[in-house]
Amino acid sequence: MAPARSRKLWGGRFSQATDPVVERYTSSLAVDQRLAVYDVDGSIAHAKMLGRCRIIPAADSRRLVTGLQRVRRVVAAPGWRPDHRAEDVHTAIQQLLERTIGPVARTLHTARSRNDQVSLDLRLYCRDAVARVQQAIVRVQQALIQLASGHTRTVIPGYTHLQRGQPIVLAHQLLAYVEMLARDSERLVSVERRINVLPLGAGALAGTSLPIDRAYVAKLLGFPRIALNSLDAVADRDFVMELLSAAAILGVNLSRMAEDLILWSTEEFGILALDDAVATGSSLMPQKKNPDVLELLRGQAGLVIGQLTAFLTVMKGLPLTYNRDLQWDKRLLFESIDLTRDGLDVFARFLGHVRVRTDQLNRLLETDSLCATDLADHLVQRGVAFSDAHRIVGTLVALSERQGKRLQELQMNELQQVSTLFDAHAREILDPNRSVWRKRSVGSPNPRLVAQAIARWRRRLNTR
Ligand code: ARG
């Protein structure tokens, strides 16, 4: 067998084989093998450019490209495992190519370093990751809208401080989640602008004296921009930090949705029931049906925040330009994106399996003075200053509490003792089911506006 050093891209000046412990520790293959297809795509563009710029003979360039296309089919096949002795994916692909087309393969790494190459590979991966996460976000939004469409008139309490605040419709809260996810998706669009910058051509750090054509490579790979400083090109991982950050914020948003649904599925709230297909049981308490999926989703935010924090900490204080510390980026990024995609996928499925316990909801509405604000607004419409109206209704709430009643149960004469402006109409104001219909401000939970919002989202997300 050939000595280990001959398998390295940099063996020339070394006379000893690498210590096996060092070799194992420094190898990135187990992680970066996921970049294989991107590595090949980058190499195909690079090989074409080398031929076009006459840096290598046109015939060699063609042989590189055909060879790389064959290699691409090999590494794209599901069962592909790289030769574990290669130091990293770039070396593994180089060796595969040499086995496929012979010594001409050795012309491929002209005017290129693994420093600009790994940044390119990672950017190609990020581009795909953004698209996939965005698709997964849309599937969750569609599931939310599907669920919402059956509940534009289902009145529930809306909460602040986890205390019942005012009546809303259930669909309105689900649409709040759709909005949150739309921002998560927008954030990815903005990161994409900075992912889509071609680093290749920066070489190890100082460019090259060979007559390469970076604009041509950028065009072949669909990059609208080229990194304009070779030092920055190999040292920049802002796009990784930003993508991790977008994933962390998305994770936090998912955890908030999960928490709401966990609360809603308790007997105490009684708003949701879970199908058996998405619930789990207790090994000890036979009666239990638990929302473990949601708890995992809630907890997952801790991991994606951790991956962001870990990578920010790796980056902090790194001198220009490339340092091997940067190798840790892939592990953190892959984990974060995998978790994000899995979490979104499971949440979309989960939403197809929740049922709203409409029979239970009146219990939540009846036991509370949810419409106190409506009553104050009603007085405002009769010319009372809001702060005075607030005090008047507050007095009524205190009165009803002293009598152990709900606001709705006060008699007309009791209302009129506090303000003569109350008439028979006042009692209707206190009905939560009517309250939502009186809402008129844009973005409020009026069932008519909520139905319009659903139609708007459907057009935007291209659903039925
Ligand atoms: N495995 C390395 C990484 O992930 C590839 C670049 C190696 N470059 C180097 N000069 N050792 O960053």
XYZ file of C-alpha atoms and ligand atoms in Angstrom:
476
model
C 0.000 0.000 0.000
C 1.200 3.521 -0.734
C 2.449 5.474 2.299
C -0.209 7.644 3.880
C 1.431 10.870 2.784
C 0.869 10.103 -0.903
C -2.853 10.260 -0.294
C -2.607 13.869 0.865
C -2.946 16.851 -1.394
C 0.060 18.345 0.347
C 2.484 15.430 0.833
C 5.432 16.904 -1.084
C 7.407 18.459 1.730
C 6.558 15.819 4.302
C 8.764 12.825 4.930
C 6.839 11.161 7.768
C 3.380 9.713 7.632
C 0.804 11.528 9.752
C 0.332 10.139 13.244
C -2.891 8.104 13.142
C -4.372 9.898 16.156
C -3.691 13.255 14.526
C -5.079 11.934 11.281
C -8.302 10.851 12.907
C -8.682 14.096 14.839
C -8.043 16.390 11.891
C -10.077 14.474 9.315
C -13.309 16.139 8.323
C -14.508 13.452 5.953
C -17.137 11.968 8.256
C -18.872 15.343 8.266
C -18.005 17.001 4.972
C -18.773 13.983 2.771
C -22.213 15.557 2.573
C -20.641 18.240 0.417
C -19.511 15.739 -2.246
C -21.994 16.695 -4.957
C -21.382 20.396 -4.416
C -17.643 19.811 -4.507
C -18.001 18.080 -7.872
C -20.254 20.814 -9.267
C -17.732 23.458 -8.262
C -14.944 21.403 -9.802
C -16.804 21.008 -13.102
C -17.147 24.787 -13.393
C -13.511 25.250 -12.411
C -12.337 22.648 -14.967
C -14.340 24.335 -17.734
C -12.803 27.671 -16.855
C -9.247 26.269 -16.835
C -9.770 25.029 -20.405
C -11.466 28.148 -21.648
C -8.683 30.349 -20.284
C -6.069 28.001 -21.832
C -4.492 27.355 -18.466
C -4.762 23.673 -19.316
C -5.292 22.182 -22.819
C -8.908 22.151 -23.969
C -8.799 18.366 -24.368
C -7.694 17.922 -20.742
C -10.448 20.219 -19.591
C -12.983 18.084 -21.455
C -11.593 14.916 -19.906
C -11.795 16.462 -16.454
C -15.402 17.437 -17.031
C -16.466 14.010 -18.329
C -14.602 12.345 -15.479
C -16.212 14.618 -12.922
C -19.632 13.912 -14.368
C -18.989 10.215 -13.827
C -17.746 10.897 -10.315
C -20.861 12.926 -9.675
C -23.084 9.957 -10.473
C -21.050 7.814 -8.090
C -21.152 10.209 -5.155
C -24.792 11.150 -5.687
C -25.880 7.515 -5.359
C -27.551 6.915 -1.984
C -25.160 4.230 -0.739
C -21.913 6.039 -1.544
C -19.258 5.877 1.160
C -15.962 7.678 0.551
C -12.616 6.017 1.098
C -12.226 6.689 4.794
C -8.492 7.267 4.431
C -9.015 10.534 2.566
C -8.474 13.591 4.738
C -11.552 15.421 3.572
C -14.185 15.370 0.863
C -12.030 17.419 -1.519
C -9.260 14.819 -1.337
C -11.755 11.969 -1.688
C -13.204 13.461 -4.885
C -9.738 14.199 -6.271
C -8.729 10.590 -5.697
C -11.928 9.238 -7.226
C -11.284 11.377 -10.269
C -7.723 10.112 -10.557
C -8.978 6.545 -10.430
C -11.573 7.393 -13.081
C -9.499 9.302 -15.657
C -5.874 8.816 -14.616
C -3.086 11.377 -14.180
C -4.852 14.168 -16.111
C -6.939 14.542 -12.952
C -3.902 16.162 -11.389
C -4.463 19.314 -13.445
C -7.780 20.050 -11.732
C -6.421 21.675 -8.605
C -4.671 24.426 -10.627
C -5.259 27.947 -9.319
C -7.372 26.626 -6.493
C -6.949 25.943 -2.801
C -9.143 23.990 -0.464
C -9.672 27.301 1.296
C -11.663 28.862 -1.518
C -13.031 25.455 -2.501
C -14.558 24.646 0.884
C -16.183 28.054 1.053
C -17.705 27.469 -2.380
C -18.964 23.992 -1.434
C -20.510 25.333 1.723
C -22.219 28.180 -0.109
C -23.716 25.733 -2.606
C -24.966 23.634 0.310
C -26.433 26.719 2.018
C -28.257 27.703 -1.133
C -30.003 24.311 -1.182
C -30.586 24.385 2.552
C -32.340 27.746 2.290
C -34.613 26.469 -0.477
C -35.477 23.308 1.450
C -36.166 25.098 4.705
C -38.348 27.572 2.856
C -40.353 24.746 1.298
C -40.771 23.135 4.706
C -41.939 26.467 6.132
C -44.582 26.713 3.412
C -45.854 23.218 4.275
C -46.318 24.266 7.894
C -48.053 27.468 6.810
C -50.381 25.466 4.585
C -51.232 23.105 7.436
C -51.938 26.067 9.724
C -54.195 27.644 7.134
C -56.006 24.386 6.566
C -56.719 24.119 10.277
C -57.584 27.808 10.526
C -60.089 27.638 7.682
C -62.430 25.528 9.813
C -62.226 27.944 12.736
C -62.743 31.482 11.520
C -65.762 31.712 13.849
C -64.511 29.594 16.706
C -64.246 32.024 19.595
C -61.603 31.466 22.274
C -59.943 33.769 24.771
C -56.821 35.570 23.605
C -54.170 35.821 26.313
C -51.699 38.326 27.661
C -49.581 37.400 30.689
C -51.215 33.990 30.186
C -54.380 35.565 31.630
C -57.556 35.681 29.588
C -57.664 39.009 27.795
C -60.240 39.455 25.038
C -62.185 37.151 22.745
C -60.506 36.202 19.475
C -61.192 33.498 16.946
C -58.950 30.471 16.905
C -58.019 30.981 13.245
C -56.613 34.399 14.143
C -54.012 32.863 16.426
C -53.078 30.241 13.838
C -52.619 33.052 11.314
C -50.302 34.792 13.781
C -48.067 31.727 13.454
C -48.291 31.988 9.669
C -47.034 35.576 9.916
C -44.155 34.573 12.184
C -43.115 31.885 9.732
C -43.315 34.329 6.830
C -40.745 36.500 8.587
C -38.566 33.446 9.184
C -38.706 32.787 5.472
C -37.914 36.407 4.619
C -34.867 36.260 6.826
C -33.626 33.348 4.750
C -34.141 35.342 1.558
C -31.958 38.077 2.948
C -29.214 35.641 4.009
C -29.293 34.172 0.532
C -27.962 37.424 -0.938
C -24.801 36.993 1.063
C -24.563 33.244 0.453
C -24.643 33.873 -3.274
C -21.156 35.322 -3.619
C -18.446 33.346 -5.439
C -15.299 32.812 -3.341
C -13.498 30.611 -5.883
C -10.450 32.280 -7.382
C -9.258 33.628 -4.046
C -6.829 30.703 -3.912
C -5.351 30.032 -0.500
C -5.591 33.730 0.406
C -3.885 35.829 -2.267
C -5.495 34.965 -5.578
C -3.378 33.563 -8.401
C -0.894 34.636 -11.062
C -2.648 32.390 -13.572
C -5.131 34.045 -15.986
C -8.370 32.690 -14.494
C -11.840 34.026 -15.290
C -13.866 34.270 -12.110
C -16.854 35.906 -13.776
C -17.206 32.879 -16.027
C -17.186 30.479 -13.054
C -19.721 32.683 -11.278
C -21.973 32.534 -14.308
C -21.703 28.752 -14.599
C -22.598 28.295 -10.933
C -25.312 30.929 -10.874
C -23.607 33.384 -8.512
C -24.690 36.975 -9.151
C -21.645 38.351 -7.311
C -17.956 37.607 -6.842
C -16.068 38.085 -3.581
C -13.874 41.096 -4.291
C -11.183 40.631 -1.680
C -9.256 37.369 -1.658
C -8.517 37.544 2.082
C -12.136 38.127 2.962
C -13.226 35.440 0.507
C -11.470 32.614 2.363
C -12.048 33.964 5.878
C -15.714 34.947 5.575
C -18.221 32.759 7.394
C -20.802 35.489 7.973
C -23.225 33.562 5.816
C -22.917 30.559 8.137
C -23.437 32.701 11.242
C -26.432 34.333 9.594
C -27.990 31.074 8.509
C -27.499 29.614 11.987
C -29.035 32.759 13.381
C -32.045 32.566 11.078
C -32.449 28.904 12.097
C -32.204 29.839 15.773
C -34.889 32.515 15.466
C -37.087 30.100 13.534
C -36.478 27.533 16.261
C -37.515 30.020 18.923
C -40.685 30.847 17.003
C -41.518 27.149 16.634
C -40.974 26.675 20.355
C -43.504 29.408 21.104
C -46.088 27.807 18.848
C -45.359 24.426 20.429
C -45.838 25.882 23.896
C -49.228 27.365 22.996
C -50.402 24.066 21.591
C -49.089 22.193 24.642
C -51.158 24.486 26.854
C -54.159 24.229 24.576
C -54.048 20.445 24.700
C -54.156 20.292 28.501
C -57.426 19.428 30.217
C -57.154 22.822 31.938
C -57.448 24.668 28.629
C -59.277 21.921 26.787
C -58.983 23.640 23.413
C -57.277 20.867 21.442
C -57.400 17.103 21.256
C -54.572 15.142 19.650
C -55.053 12.123 17.439
C -53.417 8.980 18.741
C -51.129 9.007 15.694
C -49.241 12.032 16.979
C -49.489 11.536 20.739
C -47.508 9.363 23.095
C -48.384 7.545 26.286
C -46.926 7.038 29.715
C -45.313 3.745 30.687
C -46.722 4.121 34.180
C -49.943 6.140 34.039
C -52.359 4.282 31.778
C -54.630 7.259 31.187
C -51.942 9.591 29.825
C -51.801 11.007 26.315
C -48.872 13.318 25.948
C -47.819 15.911 23.360
C -44.182 14.742 23.219
C -43.777 15.931 19.635
C -44.484 19.475 20.735
C -42.187 19.212 23.707
C -39.347 18.011 21.513
C -40.034 20.901 19.190
C -40.055 23.333 22.089
C -36.805 21.891 23.410
C -35.182 21.837 19.995
C -34.858 25.611 20.139
C -32.230 25.038 22.820
C -30.119 23.048 20.372
C -30.301 25.455 17.447
C -29.529 28.365 19.751
C -26.590 26.300 21.003
C -25.314 25.715 17.476
C -25.445 29.430 16.759
C -23.732 30.289 20.025
C -21.115 27.591 19.494
C -20.202 28.860 16.063
C -20.148 32.525 17.059
C -17.733 31.507 19.777
C -15.570 29.559 17.319
C -15.397 32.629 15.066
C -14.720 35.171 17.758
C -11.217 36.618 17.559
C -10.061 34.475 14.604
C -7.295 36.283 12.726
C -7.497 36.608 8.954
C -7.546 34.560 6.875
C -8.324 30.848 6.861
C -7.818 28.932 10.092
C -8.653 25.305 10.648
C -11.082 26.322 13.395
C -13.442 27.004 10.520
C -13.773 23.289 9.927
C -16.236 23.129 12.830
C -18.726 25.212 10.861
C -20.092 22.300 8.851
C -20.928 20.062 11.751
C -22.860 22.829 13.503
C -24.561 24.004 10.346
C -25.617 20.529 9.178
C -27.022 19.720 12.613
C -28.917 22.970 12.776
C -30.405 22.651 9.298
C -31.286 18.967 9.781
C -33.058 19.718 13.044
C -34.850 22.664 11.506
C -36.110 20.677 8.545
C -37.146 17.691 10.660
C -38.899 19.950 13.137
C -40.842 21.751 10.430
C -41.796 18.479 8.741
C -43.074 16.882 11.906
C -44.970 20.031 12.874
C -46.738 20.137 9.505
C -47.853 16.537 9.981
C -48.816 17.150 13.576
C -51.137 19.975 12.599
C -53.077 17.590 10.407
C -53.884 15.552 13.515
C -55.267 18.061 15.983
C -58.946 18.554 16.593
C -60.536 21.573 18.193
C -62.793 20.673 21.133
C -65.533 23.090 20.175
C -67.863 21.565 22.780
C -65.419 22.567 25.517
C -64.866 26.155 24.475
C -67.932 27.750 26.035
C -66.542 26.797 29.404
C -63.572 29.103 28.769
C -65.791 31.942 27.601
C -68.500 31.716 30.216
C -66.340 31.887 33.248
C -64.759 35.200 32.575
C -65.401 38.888 32.023
C -63.711 38.724 28.666
C -65.716 41.574 27.178
C -64.929 44.244 29.761
C -62.912 46.159 27.160
C -65.835 46.013 24.723
C -68.036 47.554 27.360
C -65.552 50.390 27.880
C -65.365 50.965 24.099
C -69.179 51.039 24.072
C -69.162 53.885 26.589
C -66.557 55.707 24.506
C -68.994 55.577 21.597
C -71.491 57.304 23.881
C -69.050 60.140 24.523
C -67.279 58.966 27.681
C -63.510 59.506 27.831
C -61.777 56.140 27.679
C -60.093 56.493 31.062
C -63.441 57.260 32.676
C -65.015 54.342 30.841
C -62.178 52.117 32.072
C -62.890 53.163 35.664
C -66.643 52.644 35.295
C -66.228 49.126 33.928
C -63.565 48.393 36.540
C -66.097 49.319 39.231
C -68.581 46.906 37.654
C -66.029 44.102 37.573
C -65.290 44.659 41.258
C -69.030 44.707 42.000
C -69.618 41.458 40.133
C -66.670 39.810 41.885
C -68.011 40.825 45.289
C -71.290 39.171 44.389
C -69.564 36.085 43.013
C -71.066 36.730 39.595
C -69.786 37.171 36.104
C -70.015 40.594 34.477
C -72.722 39.227 32.174
C -74.855 38.285 35.160
C -75.225 41.789 36.591
C -78.774 43.149 36.411
C -79.610 46.225 34.382
C -80.288 48.287 37.519
C -76.882 47.331 38.864
C -75.265 48.537 35.655
C -77.207 51.744 35.760
C -76.199 52.416 39.359
C -72.663 52.788 38.087
C -73.506 54.659 34.871
C -76.820 55.804 33.478
C -75.398 55.474 29.989
C -75.950 51.711 30.076
C -79.109 50.519 28.337
C -80.521 47.156 27.238
C -77.871 47.089 24.530
C -75.096 46.806 27.105
C -75.878 43.157 27.811
C -75.210 42.143 24.207
C -71.859 43.825 24.376
C -70.850 41.277 26.960
C -71.365 38.314 24.649
C -67.926 37.068 23.494
C -69.402 35.570 20.352
C -70.609 38.981 19.257
C -67.500 40.792 20.412
C -65.330 39.455 17.598
C -67.820 40.570 14.946
C -67.698 44.126 16.205
C -63.940 44.355 15.689
C -63.214 46.600 12.729
C -59.540 47.539 12.771
C -57.310 46.047 10.108
C -55.595 42.953 11.479
C -58.211 42.308 14.173
C -59.952 38.956 14.784
C -63.235 39.839 13.101
C -64.261 36.535 11.448
C -64.869 38.365 8.173
C -61.351 39.833 8.179
C -59.875 36.521 9.266
C -61.566 34.741 6.361
C -60.128 37.365 4.013
C -56.690 36.854 5.517
C -56.978 33.126 4.880
C -57.919 33.760 1.255
C -54.969 36.113 0.909
C -52.532 33.587 2.373
C -53.916 30.876 0.129
C -53.243 32.971 -2.935
C -49.802 33.783 -1.675
C -48.902 30.206 -0.811
C -50.655 28.765 -3.834
C -52.998 26.464 -1.996
C -56.562 25.594 -2.749
N -11.647 20.535 6.023
C -11.306 21.887 5.839
C -12.456 22.767 6.361
O -13.482 22.271 6.558
C -11.100 22.174 4.389
C -10.122 23.252 4.125
C -8.772 22.802 4.544
N -7.797 23.799 4.305
C -6.633 23.777 4.896
N -5.806 24.710 4.640
N -6.301 22.832 5.751
O -12.320 23.937 6.572
